[in-house]
């Protein structure tokens, strides 16, 4: 019989607060946007699923730049406005070479598809749009292309009740979260301690608890959304929003 266990893959500390996390739908890459809490300017980081850095962090040349997505080894950034959720400005950075492939303040990002950014010119509110090749930076009329949606492999847990019999002695508090990985089930919950809260990850089959780990301990508050999952790998952001911890189940 296979023994199911929970094993730590990496614990990644970042220099400032995590603002956004995106996973590449094609390559095993995690992209992270952090924000300096004083200047509010963004920096962008990329590492693999083992926690190894893939590029030197690059800093945005203005606080308006934010991470839109990461696809096939390319960081895709867009600009946001003070009074609008998005404004003109698109930048594509190749992670392996840490090199800007495309940058423009003329186009507004509409969406990202497999291999292309769909965009329109800032002076055109409707009508003709363009497709920007994320690898070459060249663009052409969108009508010349058939866009394909990139598959999102990320899974998020759902809240679950009632508490299964094998977890009733765990003395959990707050919501119980559940997700599935193959033939096993992932459970996540908080336990009250003398100094705060611990966050617990447990795995089970249909009838019994197989393993559990304290993921985060002595937190001041409970975490509202504990993790996201990519197949057998689970990712947590620490309470101070400066670390990512990952486990294999």
CSV table of C-alpha atoms in Angstrom, one decimal:
chain,number,residue,atom,x,y,z
A,1,UNK,CA,0.0,0.0,0.0
A,2,UNK,CA,1.3,3.5,-0.9
A,3,UNK,CA,2.1,5.7,2.1
A,4,UNK,CA,0.7,9.2,1.5
A,5,UNK,CA,2.7,12.0,3.2
A,6,UNK,CA,3.0,15.8,3.1
A,7,UNK,CA,6.5,17.0,2.2
A,8,UNK,CA,7.8,20.5,2.0
A,9,UNK,CA,9.2,21.5,-1.4
A,10,UNK,CA,10.4,25.1,-0.7
A,11,UNK,CA,10.0,28.2,1.5
A,12,UNK,CA,10.6,31.4,-0.4
A,13,UNK,CA,11.1,34.7,1.3
A,14,UNK,CA,10.6,37.9,-0.7
A,15,UNK,CA,11.9,41.4,0.1
A,16,UNK,CA,8.5,43.1,0.3
A,17,UNK,CA,4.8,42.4,0.4
A,18,UNK,CA,3.4,39.9,-2.1
A,19,UNK,CA,0.8,41.7,-4.2
A,20,UNK,CA,0.0,39.0,-6.8
A,21,UNK,CA,0.9,35.5,-7.8
A,22,UNK,CA,0.5,33.9,-11.2
A,23,UNK,CA,1.4,30.4,-12.5
A,24,UNK,CA,2.5,29.7,-16.1
A,25,UNK,CA,0.0,27.5,-17.9
A,26,UNK,CA,2.7,26.0,-20.1
A,27,UNK,CA,6.0,26.0,-18.3
A,28,UNK,CA,6.6,25.2,-14.5
A,29,UNK,CA,7.0,28.9,-13.6
A,30,UNK,CA,5.6,31.0,-10.7
A,31,UNK,CA,5.6,34.8,-11.2
A,32,UNK,CA,5.2,37.1,-8.2
A,33,UNK,CA,4.6,40.8,-8.0
A,34,UNK,CA,5.7,42.5,-4.8
A,35,UNK,CA,5.1,46.0,-3.7
A,36,UNK,CA,7.3,48.4,-1.7
A,37,UNK,CA,4.9,49.6,1.0
A,38,UNK,CA,6.5,53.1,1.1
A,39,UNK,CA,6.8,53.8,-2.6
A,40,UNK,CA,4.1,51.3,-3.8
A,41,UNK,CA,6.3,50.5,-6.8
A,42,UNK,CA,6.3,47.0,-8.0
A,43,UNK,CA,9.0,44.4,-8.5
A,44,UNK,CA,8.6,41.2,-10.5
A,45,UNK,CA,10.1,37.8,-9.6
A,46,UNK,CA,10.1,34.4,-11.3
A,47,UNK,CA,11.1,31.0,-10.0
A,48,UNK,CA,10.4,27.4,-10.8
A,49,UNK,CA,8.2,24.9,-8.8
A,50,UNK,CA,11.2,23.9,-6.7
A,51,UNK,CA,11.7,27.5,-5.6
A,52,UNK,CA,14.8,28.2,-7.7
A,53,UNK,CA,15.1,31.8,-9.1
A,54,UNK,CA,14.8,32.1,-12.9
A,55,UNK,CA,15.6,35.7,-13.3
A,56,UNK,CA,16.9,38.7,-11.3
A,57,UNK,CA,14.0,40.7,-9.9
A,58,UNK,CA,13.0,43.5,-12.2
A,59,UNK,CA,11.6,46.7,-10.9
A,60,UNK,CA,8.8,48.6,-12.6
A,61,UNK,CA,9.6,52.1,-13.9
A,62,UNK,CA,6.4,53.4,-12.3
A,63,UNK,CA,3.9,52.3,-9.7
A,64,UNK,CA,1.2,51.9,-12.5
A,65,UNK,CA,2.7,48.7,-13.8
A,66,UNK,CA,1.3,45.4,-12.5
A,67,UNK,CA,1.5,41.7,-13.4
A,68,UNK,CA,-1.2,40.5,-15.7
A,69,UNK,CA,0.0,37.0,-16.3
A,70,UNK,CA,2.9,34.7,-17.1
A,71,UNK,CA,2.8,32.4,-20.2
A,72,UNK,CA,5.3,30.1,-21.8
A,73,UNK,CA,8.2,31.8,-20.0
A,74,UNK,CA,7.1,35.4,-20.7
A,75,UNK,CA,6.0,37.9,-18.0
A,76,UNK,CA,3.1,40.0,-19.3
A,77,UNK,CA,2.6,43.4,-17.6
A,78,UNK,CA,0.0,46.0,-18.0
A,79,UNK,CA,-0.6,49.5,-16.6
A,80,UNK,CA,-3.4,50.5,-14.3
A,81,UNK,CA,-4.8,54.0,-13.8
A,82,UNK,CA,-5.7,56.0,-10.7
A,83,UNK,CA,-9.4,56.1,-11.7
A,84,UNK,CA,-9.6,53.2,-14.2
A,85,UNK,CA,-8.7,49.5,-13.7
A,86,UNK,CA,-6.5,49.5,-16.8
A,87,UNK,CA,-4.9,52.1,-19.1
A,88,UNK,CA,-2.6,52.1,-22.1
A,89,UNK,CA,0.7,50.3,-21.5
A,90,UNK,CA,1.9,46.7,-22.2
A,91,UNK,CA,5.2,45.2,-21.5
A,92,UNK,CA,6.4,41.6,-22.2
A,93,UNK,CA,9.6,40.3,-20.6
A,94,UNK,CA,11.4,37.1,-21.5
A,95,UNK,CA,12.2,35.4,-18.1
A,96,UNK,CA,15.2,33.3,-19.3
A,97,UNK,CA,17.0,36.2,-20.8
A,98,UNK,CA,15.6,38.8,-18.5
A,99,UNK,CA,15.0,40.9,-21.6
A,100,UNK,CA,12.1,43.1,-22.7
A,101,UNK,CA,10.5,41.7,-25.8
A,102,UNK,CA,7.8,44.3,-26.3
A,103,UNK,CA,6.9,47.6,-24.6
A,104,UNK,CA,4.3,50.2,-25.6
A,105,UNK,CA,2.3,53.1,-24.1
A,106,UNK,CA,0.0,53.1,-27.1
A,107,UNK,CA,-2.0,50.0,-26.6
A,108,UNK,CA,-4.4,48.8,-23.9
A,109,UNK,CA,-4.4,45.1,-23.0
A,110,UNK,CA,-7.7,43.4,-23.6
A,111,UNK,CA,-6.8,39.8,-22.8
A,112,UNK,CA,-4.1,37.2,-23.0
A,113,UNK,CA,-4.4,34.1,-25.2
A,114,UNK,CA,-2.1,31.2,-26.1
A,115,UNK,CA,0.9,32.9,-27.7
A,116,UNK,CA,-0.7,36.3,-28.1
A,117,UNK,CA,-1.8,39.5,-26.2
A,118,UNK,CA,-5.0,40.9,-27.6
A,119,UNK,CA,-4.9,44.7,-27.5
A,120,UNK,CA,-6.4,47.8,-28.9
A,121,UNK,CA,-4.9,51.3,-29.6
A,122,UNK,CA,-5.6,53.9,-26.9
A,123,UNK,CA,-7.4,56.2,-29.4
A,124,UNK,CA,-9.7,53.5,-30.7
A,125,UNK,CA,-12.6,52.5,-28.4
A,126,UNK,CA,-14.0,49.9,-30.7
A,127,UNK,CA,-13.3,48.3,-34.0
A,128,UNK,CA,-9.9,47.0,-35.2
A,129,UNK,CA,-7.7,45.4,-32.5
A,130,UNK,CA,-4.3,43.8,-32.7
A,131,UNK,CA,-2.6,40.5,-31.7
A,132,UNK,CA,0.9,40.8,-30.2
A,133,UNK,CA,3.1,37.7,-30.4
A,134,UNK,CA,4.4,37.2,-26.9
A,135,UNK,CA,7.8,35.7,-28.1
A,136,UNK,CA,8.7,38.1,-31.0
A,137,UNK,CA,6.9,41.2,-29.9
A,138,UNK,CA,5.6,41.7,-33.5
A,139,UNK,CA,1.9,42.6,-33.9
A,140,UNK,CA,-0.7,42.3,-36.6
A,141,UNK,CA,-4.5,42.7,-37.0
A,142,UNK,CA,-6.4,40.4,-34.6
A,143,UNK,CA,-8.6,39.3,-37.4
A,144,UNK,CA,-5.7,37.4,-38.9
A,145,UNK,CA,-5.5,35.1,-35.9
A,146,UNK,CA,-7.7,32.5,-34.2
A,147,UNK,CA,-7.2,33.0,-30.4
A,148,UNK,CA,-7.1,30.0,-28.1
A,149,UNK,CA,-7.8,30.2,-24.4
A,150,UNK,CA,-4.9,29.1,-22.2
A,151,UNK,CA,-6.0,26.4,-19.8
A,152,UNK,CA,-5.9,27.3,-16.2
A,153,UNK,CA,-4.7,24.4,-14.1
A,154,UNK,CA,-4.9,26.1,-10.7
A,155,UNK,CA,-7.3,24.6,-8.2
A,156,UNK,CA,-8.7,26.4,-5.2
A,157,UNK,CA,-10.2,24.7,-2.1
A,158,UNK,CA,-13.9,25.0,-1.3
A,159,UNK,CA,-15.4,25.2,2.2
A,160,UNK,CA,-17.0,22.0,3.4
A,161,UNK,CA,-19.4,20.8,6.1
A,162,UNK,CA,-20.1,18.8,8.0
A,163,UNK,CA,-16.8,17.8,9.6
A,164,UNK,CA,-15.9,14.2,8.7
A,165,UNK,CA,-15.6,11.7,11.5
A,166,UNK,CA,-11.8,11.3,11.2
A,167,UNK,CA,-11.3,15.1,11.8
A,168,UNK,CA,-13.7,15.6,14.7
A,169,UNK,CA,-11.0,15.2,17.3
A,170,UNK,CA,-8.7,17.8,15.6
A,171,UNK,CA,-10.3,20.7,17.5
A,172,UNK,CA,-10.5,22.9,14.4
A,173,UNK,CA,-11.9,26.4,14.4
A,174,UNK,CA,-13.4,28.4,11.6
A,175,UNK,CA,-14.1,27.1,8.0
A,176,UNK,CA,-12.9,23.7,6.8
A,177,UNK,CA,-11.5,23.7,3.3
A,178,UNK,CA,-11.4,20.8,0.9
A,179,UNK,CA,-9.8,19.9,-2.4
A,180,UNK,CA,-8.9,16.7,-4.2
A,181,UNK,CA,-5.7,15.3,-5.6
A,182,UNK,CA,-6.1,11.9,-7.4
A,183,UNK,CA,-7.5,9.5,-4.9
A,184,UNK,CA,-6.8,11.5,-1.8
A,185,UNK,CA,-8.5,14.5,-0.2
A,186,UNK,CA,-6.8,17.6,1.1
A,187,UNK,CA,-8.2,19.3,4.2
A,188,UNK,CA,-7.1,22.6,5.6
A,189,UNK,CA,-8.2,24.2,8.9
A,190,UNK,CA,-7.1,26.4,11.8
A,191,UNK,CA,-6.5,25.4,15.3
A,192,UNK,CA,-6.6,27.9,18.2
A,193,UNK,CA,-3.5,28.1,20.3
A,194,UNK,CA,-2.5,30.1,23.4
A,195,UNK,CA,-0.7,32.7,21.2
A,196,UNK,CA,-3.0,32.8,18.1
A,197,UNK,CA,-3.8,30.3,15.3
A,198,UNK,CA,-2.0,27.4,13.6
A,199,UNK,CA,-2.9,26.5,10.0
A,200,UNK,CA,-3.1,22.7,9.4
A,201,UNK,CA,-3.0,20.7,6.1
A,202,UNK,CA,-4.2,17.1,6.3
A,203,UNK,CA,-4.7,14.4,3.7
A,204,UNK,CA,-7.1,11.5,3.9
A,205,UNK,CA,-8.8,8.8,1.9
A,206,UNK,CA,-12.6,8.4,2.1
A,207,UNK,CA,-12.4,7.0,5.6
A,208,UNK,CA,-9.3,7.9,7.5
A,209,UNK,CA,-6.7,10.5,8.1
A,210,UNK,CA,-3.3,9.7,6.4
A,211,UNK,CA,-1.0,12.6,7.4
A,212,UNK,CA,-1.1,16.2,8.6
A,213,UNK,CA,1.3,19.1,9.0
A,214,UNK,CA,1.3,22.4,10.7
A,215,UNK,CA,1.9,24.8,7.8
A,216,UNK,CA,1.8,28.2,9.5
A,217,UNK,CA,1.9,28.7,13.3
A,218,UNK,CA,1.3,31.4,15.8
A,219,UNK,CA,-0.7,33.7,13.4
A,220,UNK,CA,-2.6,36.7,14.9
A,221,UNK,CA,-5.6,36.0,12.7
A,222,UNK,CA,-7.1,33.2,10.6
A,223,UNK,CA,-6.3,33.3,6.8
A,224,UNK,CA,-9.4,33.7,4.7
A,225,UNK,CA,-8.1,31.8,1.6
A,226,UNK,CA,-5.4,29.3,2.7
A,227,UNK,CA,-3.9,27.9,-0.5
A,228,UNK,CA,-4.0,27.2,-4.2
A,229,UNK,CA,-3.1,23.9,-5.8
A,230,UNK,CA,-1.3,22.8,-9.0
A,231,UNK,CA,-1.9,19.1,-9.4
A,232,UNK,CA,0.0,17.5,-6.4
A,233,UNK,CA,1.7,20.7,-5.3
A,234,UNK,CA,0.1,23.1,-2.8
A,235,UNK,CA,1.1,26.7,-2.2
A,236,UNK,CA,0.6,28.9,0.9
A,237,UNK,CA,1.3,32.6,1.4
A,238,UNK,CA,2.5,33.3,5.0
A,239,UNK,CA,0.5,35.7,7.2
A,240,UNK,CA,3.0,38.5,6.8
A,241,UNK,CA,2.6,38.2,3.0
A,242,UNK,CA,6.4,38.0,2.4
A,243,UNK,CA,6.9,34.3,2.0
A,244,UNK,CA,5.5,31.5,-0.2
A,245,UNK,CA,5.6,27.9,1.2
A,246,UNK,CA,5.0,24.9,-1.0
A,247,UNK,CA,4.3,21.2,-0.2
A,248,UNK,CA,3.8,18.0,-2.2
A,249,UNK,CA,1.0,15.7,-1.2
